[in-house]
Amino acid sequence: MNILVCGGAGYIGSHMAQWLGEAGHSVTVLDNLSTGHREAIKWGELVEADLLDPASMERVFSARRFDAVMHFCARSLVGESVRQPYDYYANNVTGTLHLLEAMRRHGVERLVFSSTAAVFGNPVSELIDEDHPKAPINPYGASKLMVERILADAADAYGLRSVALRYFNAAGALSEHGIGEAHACETHLIPNALRAALGTGPALKLFGDDYPTPDGTCVRDYVHVQDLAQAHALALEFMDREAGAHAFNLGNGQGFSVREVIAASARVAGRPVPHEVAPRREGDPARLVASSQRAREMLGWRPVWTDLDAIIDSAWRWHQAQAF
Ligand code: UFG
């Protein structure tokens, strides 16, 4: 298939391009390289375009015929979204509308959309399944939920087939392919812990140890980027069978606290992770753990990376390679 990977120079998008390229698909990466990396594009051709520029979208869709689009472009930092909501609604909602409009004009009827656990807000149950109330507590989650609503409306009005995949905590890397998590300003736990262990980053700040969790630190569900890519590939097949707009939660179903992640990172690295307790970070729910039963049953998703140490080890190899 000819697949357009929007945001294919970024962390999850580049792992998707790797999966698609290995599976024999023809990949076109659309990216404005604002946060993505040119060197991460190894499995397809780059077209530099911007979702906020409808004319550039028109050029991309006029030049090629796509069977499906995978949409990873987004601003995705919770705290930043609270401080800069207009940027989040513009990039994540308006940008997606431009993409959808170009798809409609050019008859492209399949979309896999990157959504997030942040659409749920503060959890009201131990495991979060798709029926959990959607009450985002920050502009990032709200922007993604708005797009999910737009996709449902697009299914009714234009027959667009779509799958929204709500990632919990994406983690890990494929260092053997030279791709991994490389954010200019890193905010995520595992890379910050590993960089602290390596000495390429400052001591980790542990944001809050007074949460209502067993050890007082936040609990998250870490899922490997390659398993996320697998789910996207299965979503493509699913859309051949099913019309309409669908959404699935993607996680391993197991929660690990920040302290457990620090301990696992130290184990994997074979050296301590320097860290200090700091105040809570704004907008962090105490616990986010997925039920991915629906993705397992309806997509046939089988995460391969179910062991936290193995996930962190894959990230560790990537960070070590970056340090030399
Ligand atoms: N944390 C630290 N120190 C750090 C970084 C993170 O203690 O340097 C803590 C956070 O406070 C949080 C946990 O580690 O408790 C995980 O934080 P991340 O930043 O790695 O990930 P988030 O859980 O904040 O983010 C994820 C997804 C987002 C999604 C969000 C929903 O990456 O896309 O969950 O809350 F929006």
Short mmCIF file of C-alpha atoms and ligand atoms in Angstrom, two decimals:
data_model
loop_
_atom_site.label_atom_id
_atom_site.label_comp_id
_atom_site.label_asym_id
_atom_site.label_seq_id
_atom_site.Cartn_x
_atom_site.Cartn_y
_atom_site.Cartn_z
CA MET A 1 0.00 0.00 0.00
CA ASN A 2 0.99 3.65 -0.40
CA ILE A 3 0.91 5.13 3.04
CA LEU A 4 1.37 8.74 4.10
CA VAL A 5 2.96 8.93 7.55
CA CYS A 6 2.38 12.44 8.90
CA GLY A 7 4.99 13.12 11.56
CA GLY A 8 7.18 10.24 10.37
CA ALA A 9 10.35 12.05 11.44
CA GLY A 10 9.22 11.99 15.07
CA TYR A 11 9.54 9.39 17.81
CA ILE A 12 6.53 7.15 17.23
CA GLY A 13 6.17 8.05 13.54
CA SER A 14 9.72 6.93 12.71
CA HIS A 15 9.11 3.55 14.36
CA MET A 16 5.92 3.27 12.30
CA ALA A 17 7.81 4.01 9.09
CA GLN A 18 10.30 1.28 10.01
CA TRP A 19 7.49 -1.24 10.50
CA LEU A 20 5.77 -0.29 7.24
CA GLY A 21 9.01 -0.25 5.27
CA GLU A 22 9.98 -3.71 6.56
CA ALA A 23 6.49 -4.98 5.69
CA GLY A 24 6.96 -3.84 2.08
CA HIS A 25 4.68 -0.81 2.00
CA SER A 26 5.59 2.35 0.16
CA VAL A 27 6.04 5.11 2.74
CA THR A 28 5.88 8.86 2.26
CA VAL A 29 6.79 10.90 5.33
CA LEU A 30 5.13 14.30 5.70
CA ASP A 31 6.88 16.40 8.31
CA ASN A 32 7.72 20.05 8.92
CA LEU A 33 10.80 18.98 10.93
CA SER A 34 9.81 21.31 13.78
CA THR A 35 10.46 18.56 16.32
CA GLY A 36 11.26 15.58 14.07
CA HIS A 37 14.67 14.60 12.75
CA ARG A 38 15.68 14.24 9.11
CA GLU A 39 18.06 11.39 10.02
CA ALA A 40 15.15 9.36 11.47
CA ILE A 41 13.61 9.06 7.98
CA LYS A 42 15.08 5.88 6.56
CA TRP A 43 12.09 4.01 5.21
CA GLY A 44 10.46 6.46 2.88
CA GLU A 45 10.67 9.72 1.05
CA LEU A 46 10.33 13.00 2.97
CA VAL A 47 7.96 15.68 1.80
CA GLU A 48 8.31 18.82 3.84
CA ALA A 49 4.87 20.25 4.41
CA ASP A 50 2.90 21.80 7.21
CA LEU A 51 -0.57 20.83 8.33
CA LEU A 52 -1.26 24.47 9.12
CA ASP A 53 -0.63 25.39 5.47
CA PRO A 54 -3.53 23.99 3.39
CA ALA A 55 -1.73 24.84 0.12
CA SER A 56 1.18 22.58 1.07
CA MET A 57 -1.27 19.79 1.92
CA GLU A 58 -2.89 20.20 -1.48
CA ARG A 59 0.50 19.85 -3.16
CA VAL A 60 1.25 16.61 -1.29
CA PHE A 61 -2.08 14.99 -2.15
CA SER A 62 -2.05 16.20 -5.78
CA ALA A 63 1.39 14.68 -6.37
CA ARG A 64 0.65 11.15 -5.09
CA ARG A 65 -2.18 8.74 -4.54
CA PHE A 66 -2.38 7.35 -0.97
CA ASP A 67 -4.31 4.31 0.22
CA ALA A 68 -4.21 5.40 3.85
CA VAL A 69 -2.87 8.08 6.16
CA MET A 70 -1.28 7.65 9.60
CA HIS A 71 -1.31 10.87 11.56
CA PHE A 72 1.34 11.35 14.26
CA CYS A 73 1.83 15.13 13.98
CA ALA A 74 0.91 16.86 17.21
CA ARG A 75 1.99 19.05 20.04
CA SER A 76 1.94 16.56 22.91
CA LEU A 77 3.16 18.00 26.20
CA VAL A 78 0.51 18.28 28.87
CA GLY A 79 2.12 21.13 30.87
CA GLU A 80 2.91 23.17 27.76
CA SER A 81 -0.68 22.74 26.57
CA VAL A 82 -1.92 24.39 29.76
CA ARG A 83 0.36 27.38 29.17
CA GLN A 84 -0.13 27.63 25.37
CA PRO A 85 -3.63 26.33 24.61
CA TYR A 86 -4.00 28.17 21.28
CA ASP A 87 -0.93 26.38 19.90
CA TYR A 88 -2.45 23.06 20.87
CA TYR A 89 -5.87 23.69 19.37
CA ALA A 90 -4.32 25.16 16.21
CA ASN A 91 -1.81 22.36 15.62
CA ASN A 92 -3.83 19.43 16.81
CA VAL A 93 -7.34 20.40 15.71
CA THR A 94 -7.03 22.96 12.88
CA GLY A 95 -4.02 21.12 11.42
CA THR A 96 -5.92 17.83 11.46
CA LEU A 97 -8.92 19.49 9.78
CA HIS A 98 -6.66 20.62 6.93
CA LEU A 99 -5.37 17.08 6.59
CA LEU A 100 -8.88 15.62 6.62
CA GLU A 101 -10.07 18.13 4.07
CA ALA A 102 -7.19 17.27 1.72
CA MET A 103 -7.96 13.56 2.20
CA ARG A 104 -11.63 14.16 1.38
CA ARG A 105 -10.83 16.19 -1.74
CA HIS A 106 -8.52 13.45 -2.98
CA GLY A 107 -10.68 10.47 -2.06
CA VAL A 108 -8.40 9.00 0.65
CA GLU A 109 -10.75 7.16 2.99
CA ARG A 110 -8.62 5.55 5.69
CA LEU A 111 -6.94 7.21 8.66
CA VAL A 112 -5.13 5.93 11.74
CA PHE A 113 -4.99 8.73 14.30
CA SER A 114 -2.67 9.07 17.31
CA SER A 115 -4.84 9.74 20.33
CA THR A 116 -3.92 9.57 23.99
CA ALA A 117 -4.80 8.44 27.50
CA ALA A 118 -5.17 12.15 28.25
CA VAL A 119 -8.68 12.10 26.71
CA PHE A 120 -9.91 10.40 29.91
CA GLY A 121 -8.79 12.94 32.52
CA ASN A 122 -8.70 11.67 36.09
CA PRO A 123 -9.53 7.97 36.12
CA VAL A 124 -12.58 6.71 37.98
CA SER A 125 -11.61 3.02 37.70
CA GLU A 126 -8.51 0.89 38.25
CA LEU A 127 -8.17 -0.01 34.56
CA ILE A 128 -9.23 2.45 31.88
CA ASP A 129 -11.22 0.88 29.07
CA GLU A 130 -12.84 2.57 26.08
CA ASP A 131 -16.12 3.15 27.94
CA HIS A 132 -14.43 5.14 30.70
CA PRO A 133 -15.80 8.73 30.87
CA LYS A 134 -13.88 11.17 28.68
CA ALA A 135 -13.22 14.31 30.70
CA PRO A 136 -9.81 15.70 29.71
CA ILE A 137 -8.19 17.96 32.29
CA ASN A 138 -5.82 19.80 29.94
CA PRO A 139 -5.89 21.34 26.44
CA TYR A 140 -3.73 18.53 25.01
CA GLY A 141 -6.27 15.84 25.94
CA ALA A 142 -9.16 18.11 24.93
CA SER A 143 -7.62 18.72 21.48
CA LYS A 144 -7.28 14.98 20.86
CA LEU A 145 -10.82 14.30 22.02
CA MET A 146 -12.10 17.01 19.67
CA VAL A 147 -10.43 15.22 16.77
CA GLU A 148 -12.00 11.91 17.83
CA ARG A 149 -15.39 13.65 17.65
CA ILE A 150 -14.55 15.12 14.23
CA LEU A 151 -13.64 11.64 12.99
CA ALA A 152 -17.04 10.28 14.11
CA ASP A 153 -18.76 13.13 12.25
CA ALA A 154 -16.57 12.53 9.18
CA ALA A 155 -17.59 8.87 9.16
CA ASP A 156 -21.25 9.88 9.00
CA ALA A 157 -20.87 12.72 6.53
CA TYR A 158 -18.15 11.48 4.19
CA GLY A 159 -17.75 7.77 4.90
CA LEU A 160 -14.22 8.25 6.32
CA ARG A 161 -12.93 5.07 7.95
CA SER A 162 -10.76 5.76 10.98
CA VAL A 163 -9.12 4.20 14.00
CA ALA A 164 -8.00 6.41 16.91
CA LEU A 165 -5.34 4.69 19.01
CA ARG A 166 -5.06 6.03 22.53
CA TYR A 167 -1.51 5.48 23.68
CA PHE A 168 -0.72 5.27 27.34
CA ASN A 169 3.04 5.83 27.98
CA ALA A 170 5.03 5.21 24.80
CA ALA A 171 8.54 4.01 25.61
CA GLY A 172 11.53 2.11 24.23
CA ALA A 173 13.49 2.33 21.00
CA LEU A 174 14.95 0.31 18.13
CA SER A 175 18.62 1.19 18.52
CA GLU A 176 19.58 -1.51 15.98
CA HIS A 177 17.77 0.63 13.40
CA GLY A 178 19.16 3.88 14.79
CA ILE A 179 15.85 5.30 15.97
CA GLY A 180 14.64 6.25 19.43
CA GLU A 181 13.21 8.99 21.59
CA ALA A 182 15.08 12.21 20.80
CA HIS A 183 13.16 15.23 22.01
CA ALA A 184 15.07 18.52 22.03
CA CYS A 185 13.64 19.36 25.42
CA GLU A 186 13.04 16.00 27.11
CA THR A 187 10.22 15.81 29.64
CA HIS A 188 9.52 12.06 29.79
CA LEU A 189 10.47 9.85 32.69
CA ILE A 190 12.43 6.98 31.11
CA PRO A 191 14.74 9.10 28.90
CA ASN A 192 15.35 11.50 31.78
CA ALA A 193 16.18 8.63 34.14
CA LEU A 194 18.56 7.04 31.62
CA ARG A 195 20.26 10.32 30.80
CA ALA A 196 20.74 10.93 34.51
CA ALA A 197 22.31 7.45 34.83
CA LEU A 198 24.57 8.09 31.84
CA GLY A 199 25.58 11.52 33.07
CA THR A 200 24.36 13.13 29.82
CA GLY A 201 21.49 14.80 31.68
CA PRO A 202 20.93 16.31 35.12
CA ALA A 203 19.78 14.36 38.18
CA LEU A 204 16.19 13.24 37.67
CA LYS A 205 13.55 15.28 39.42
CA LEU A 206 10.92 12.92 40.83
CA PHE A 207 7.72 14.95 40.63
CA GLY A 208 5.79 14.22 43.80
CA ASP A 209 5.96 11.37 46.31
CA ASP A 210 2.71 12.15 48.12
CA TYR A 211 0.20 10.66 45.67
CA PRO A 212 -2.41 8.15 46.87
CA THR A 213 -0.46 5.20 45.38
CA PRO A 214 1.41 2.37 47.15
CA ASP A 215 4.78 4.19 47.21
CA GLY A 216 3.42 7.73 46.83
CA THR A 217 4.64 8.20 43.23
CA CYS A 218 2.57 8.24 40.02
CA VAL A 219 1.72 4.96 38.33
CA ARG A 220 1.83 4.63 34.52
CA ASP A 221 1.41 1.94 31.87
CA TYR A 222 4.50 1.75 29.61
CA VAL A 223 4.05 0.37 26.11
CA HIS A 224 6.84 -0.15 23.56
CA VAL A 225 6.78 1.96 20.38
CA GLN A 226 7.18 -1.15 18.26
CA ASP A 227 4.02 -2.60 19.82
CA LEU A 228 2.28 0.69 19.02
CA ALA A 229 3.44 0.31 15.41
CA GLN A 230 2.06 -3.23 15.35
CA ALA A 231 -1.34 -1.89 16.46
CA HIS A 232 -1.35 0.69 13.65
CA ALA A 233 -0.62 -2.00 11.07
CA LEU A 234 -3.50 -4.08 12.46
CA ALA A 235 -5.73 -1.00 12.34
CA LEU A 236 -5.12 -0.76 8.59
CA GLU A 237 -6.42 -4.33 8.17
CA PHE A 238 -9.32 -3.61 10.53
CA MET A 239 -10.47 -0.70 8.34
CA ASP A 240 -10.72 -3.08 5.38
CA ARG A 241 -13.34 -5.01 7.38
CA GLU A 242 -15.08 -2.23 9.28
CA ALA A 243 -16.51 1.12 8.25
CA GLY A 244 -16.96 3.99 10.73
CA ALA A 245 -14.83 5.66 13.40
CA HIS A 246 -13.30 3.44 16.08
CA ALA A 247 -11.07 3.97 19.10
CA PHE A 248 -8.84 1.61 21.07
CA ASN A 249 -6.74 1.97 24.22
CA LEU A 250 -3.15 0.74 23.97
CA GLY A 251 -1.19 -0.23 27.07
CA ASN A 252 0.25 -3.32 28.72
CA GLY A 253 -2.37 -3.30 31.47
CA GLN A 254 0.28 -3.16 34.18
CA GLY A 255 1.11 -0.09 36.21
CA PHE A 256 4.58 0.89 37.40
CA SER A 257 5.33 3.71 39.81
CA VAL A 258 7.97 6.36 39.14
CA ARG A 259 10.10 4.76 41.87
CA GLU A 260 9.75 1.35 40.20
CA VAL A 261 10.83 2.84 36.87
CA ILE A 262 13.85 4.46 38.53
CA ALA A 263 14.78 1.11 40.13
CA ALA A 264 14.35 -0.73 36.80
CA SER A 265 16.44 1.92 35.00
CA ALA A 266 19.25 1.50 37.55
CA ARG A 267 19.06 -2.29 37.15
CA VAL A 268 19.25 -2.10 33.37
CA ALA A 269 22.00 0.53 33.35
CA GLY A 270 23.99 -1.22 36.06
CA ARG A 271 24.52 2.11 37.79
CA PRO A 272 22.49 4.40 40.02
CA VAL A 273 19.97 6.91 38.69
CA PRO A 274 20.74 10.15 40.53
CA HIS A 275 17.42 11.65 41.56
CA GLU A 276 15.77 14.01 44.01
CA VAL A 277 12.15 14.46 45.05
CA ALA A 278 10.57 17.63 43.67
CA PRO A 279 7.05 19.09 43.94
CA ARG A 280 4.21 17.55 41.93
CA ARG A 281 4.03 18.46 38.23
CA GLU A 282 0.86 20.24 37.17
CA GLY A 283 -1.73 18.06 35.44
CA ASP A 284 -0.34 14.61 36.43
CA PRO A 285 -3.07 12.10 37.38
CA ALA A 286 -1.95 9.68 40.14
CA ARG A 287 -2.56 6.54 38.10
CA LEU A 288 -3.15 5.76 34.40
CA VAL A 289 -3.36 2.08 33.45
CA ALA A 290 -5.09 0.76 30.34
CA SER A 291 -7.41 -2.06 29.66
CA SER A 292 -6.50 -3.01 26.08
CA GLN A 293 -8.92 -5.91 25.94
CA ARG A 294 -10.79 -4.40 23.01
CA ALA A 295 -7.62 -3.94 20.91
CA ARG A 296 -6.66 -7.53 21.67
CA GLU A 297 -10.07 -8.87 20.70
CA MET A 298 -10.96 -6.66 17.74
CA LEU A 299 -7.56 -5.85 16.24
CA GLY A 300 -5.80 -9.05 17.30
CA TRP A 301 -3.10 -6.91 18.99
CA ARG A 302 -0.49 -8.93 20.89
CA PRO A 303 2.13 -6.68 22.52
CA VAL A 304 5.52 -8.35 22.38
CA TRP A 305 7.31 -6.04 24.83
CA THR A 306 5.53 -6.88 28.09
CA ASP A 307 8.54 -6.74 30.40
CA LEU A 308 9.42 -3.29 31.81
CA ASP A 309 13.14 -4.06 32.05
CA ALA A 310 13.22 -5.14 28.40
CA ILE A 311 11.44 -1.94 27.32
CA ILE A 312 13.87 0.19 29.33
CA ASP A 313 16.83 -1.85 28.04
CA SER A 314 15.87 -1.03 24.45
CA ALA A 315 15.80 2.67 25.38
CA TRP A 316 19.08 2.33 27.27
CA ARG A 317 20.86 0.95 24.18
CA TRP A 318 19.61 3.91 22.17
CA HIS A 319 20.72 6.46 24.77
CA GLN A 320 24.12 4.82 25.09
CA ALA A 321 24.57 4.96 21.32
CA GLN A 322 23.67 8.69 21.36
CA ALA A 323 26.24 9.39 24.05
CA PHE A 324 29.20 8.29 21.86
N1 UFG B 1 8.22 12.24 35.84
C1 UFG B 1 9.16 12.57 36.80
N2 UFG B 1 10.29 13.19 36.37
C2 UFG B 1 10.55 13.49 35.07
C3 UFG B 1 9.58 13.13 34.11
C4 UFG B 1 8.43 12.51 34.54
O1 UFG B 1 8.96 12.33 37.99
O2 UFG B 1 11.60 14.06 34.75
C5 UFG B 1 6.98 11.55 36.27
C6 UFG B 1 5.75 12.34 35.89
O3 UFG B 1 5.44 13.28 36.90
C7 UFG B 1 4.73 11.22 35.75
C8 UFG B 1 5.54 10.04 35.23
O4 UFG B 1 6.89 10.35 35.57
O5 UFG B 1 4.21 10.92 37.01
C9 UFG B 1 5.43 9.83 33.75
O6 UFG B 1 5.68 11.07 33.11
P1 UFG B 1 5.97 11.22 31.55
O7 UFG B 1 6.25 12.67 31.32
O8 UFG B 1 7.01 10.25 31.13
O9 UFG B 1 4.62 10.78 30.87
P2 UFG B 1 3.12 11.28 31.16
O10 UFG B 1 2.48 10.22 31.97
O11 UFG B 1 3.07 12.67 31.68
O12 UFG B 1 2.58 11.41 29.70
C10 UFG B 1 1.78 10.43 29.14
C11 UFG B 1 1.83 10.61 27.64
C12 UFG B 1 1.05 11.84 27.23
C13 UFG B 1 -0.30 11.83 27.86
C14 UFG B 1 -0.18 11.75 29.36
C15 UFG B 1 -1.55 11.73 30.02
O13 UFG B 1 3.17 10.73 27.19
O14 UFG B 1 0.90 11.85 25.84
O15 UFG B 1 0.48 10.53 29.68
O16 UFG B 1 -1.46 12.22 31.34
F1 UFG B 1 -0.95 12.97 27.58
#
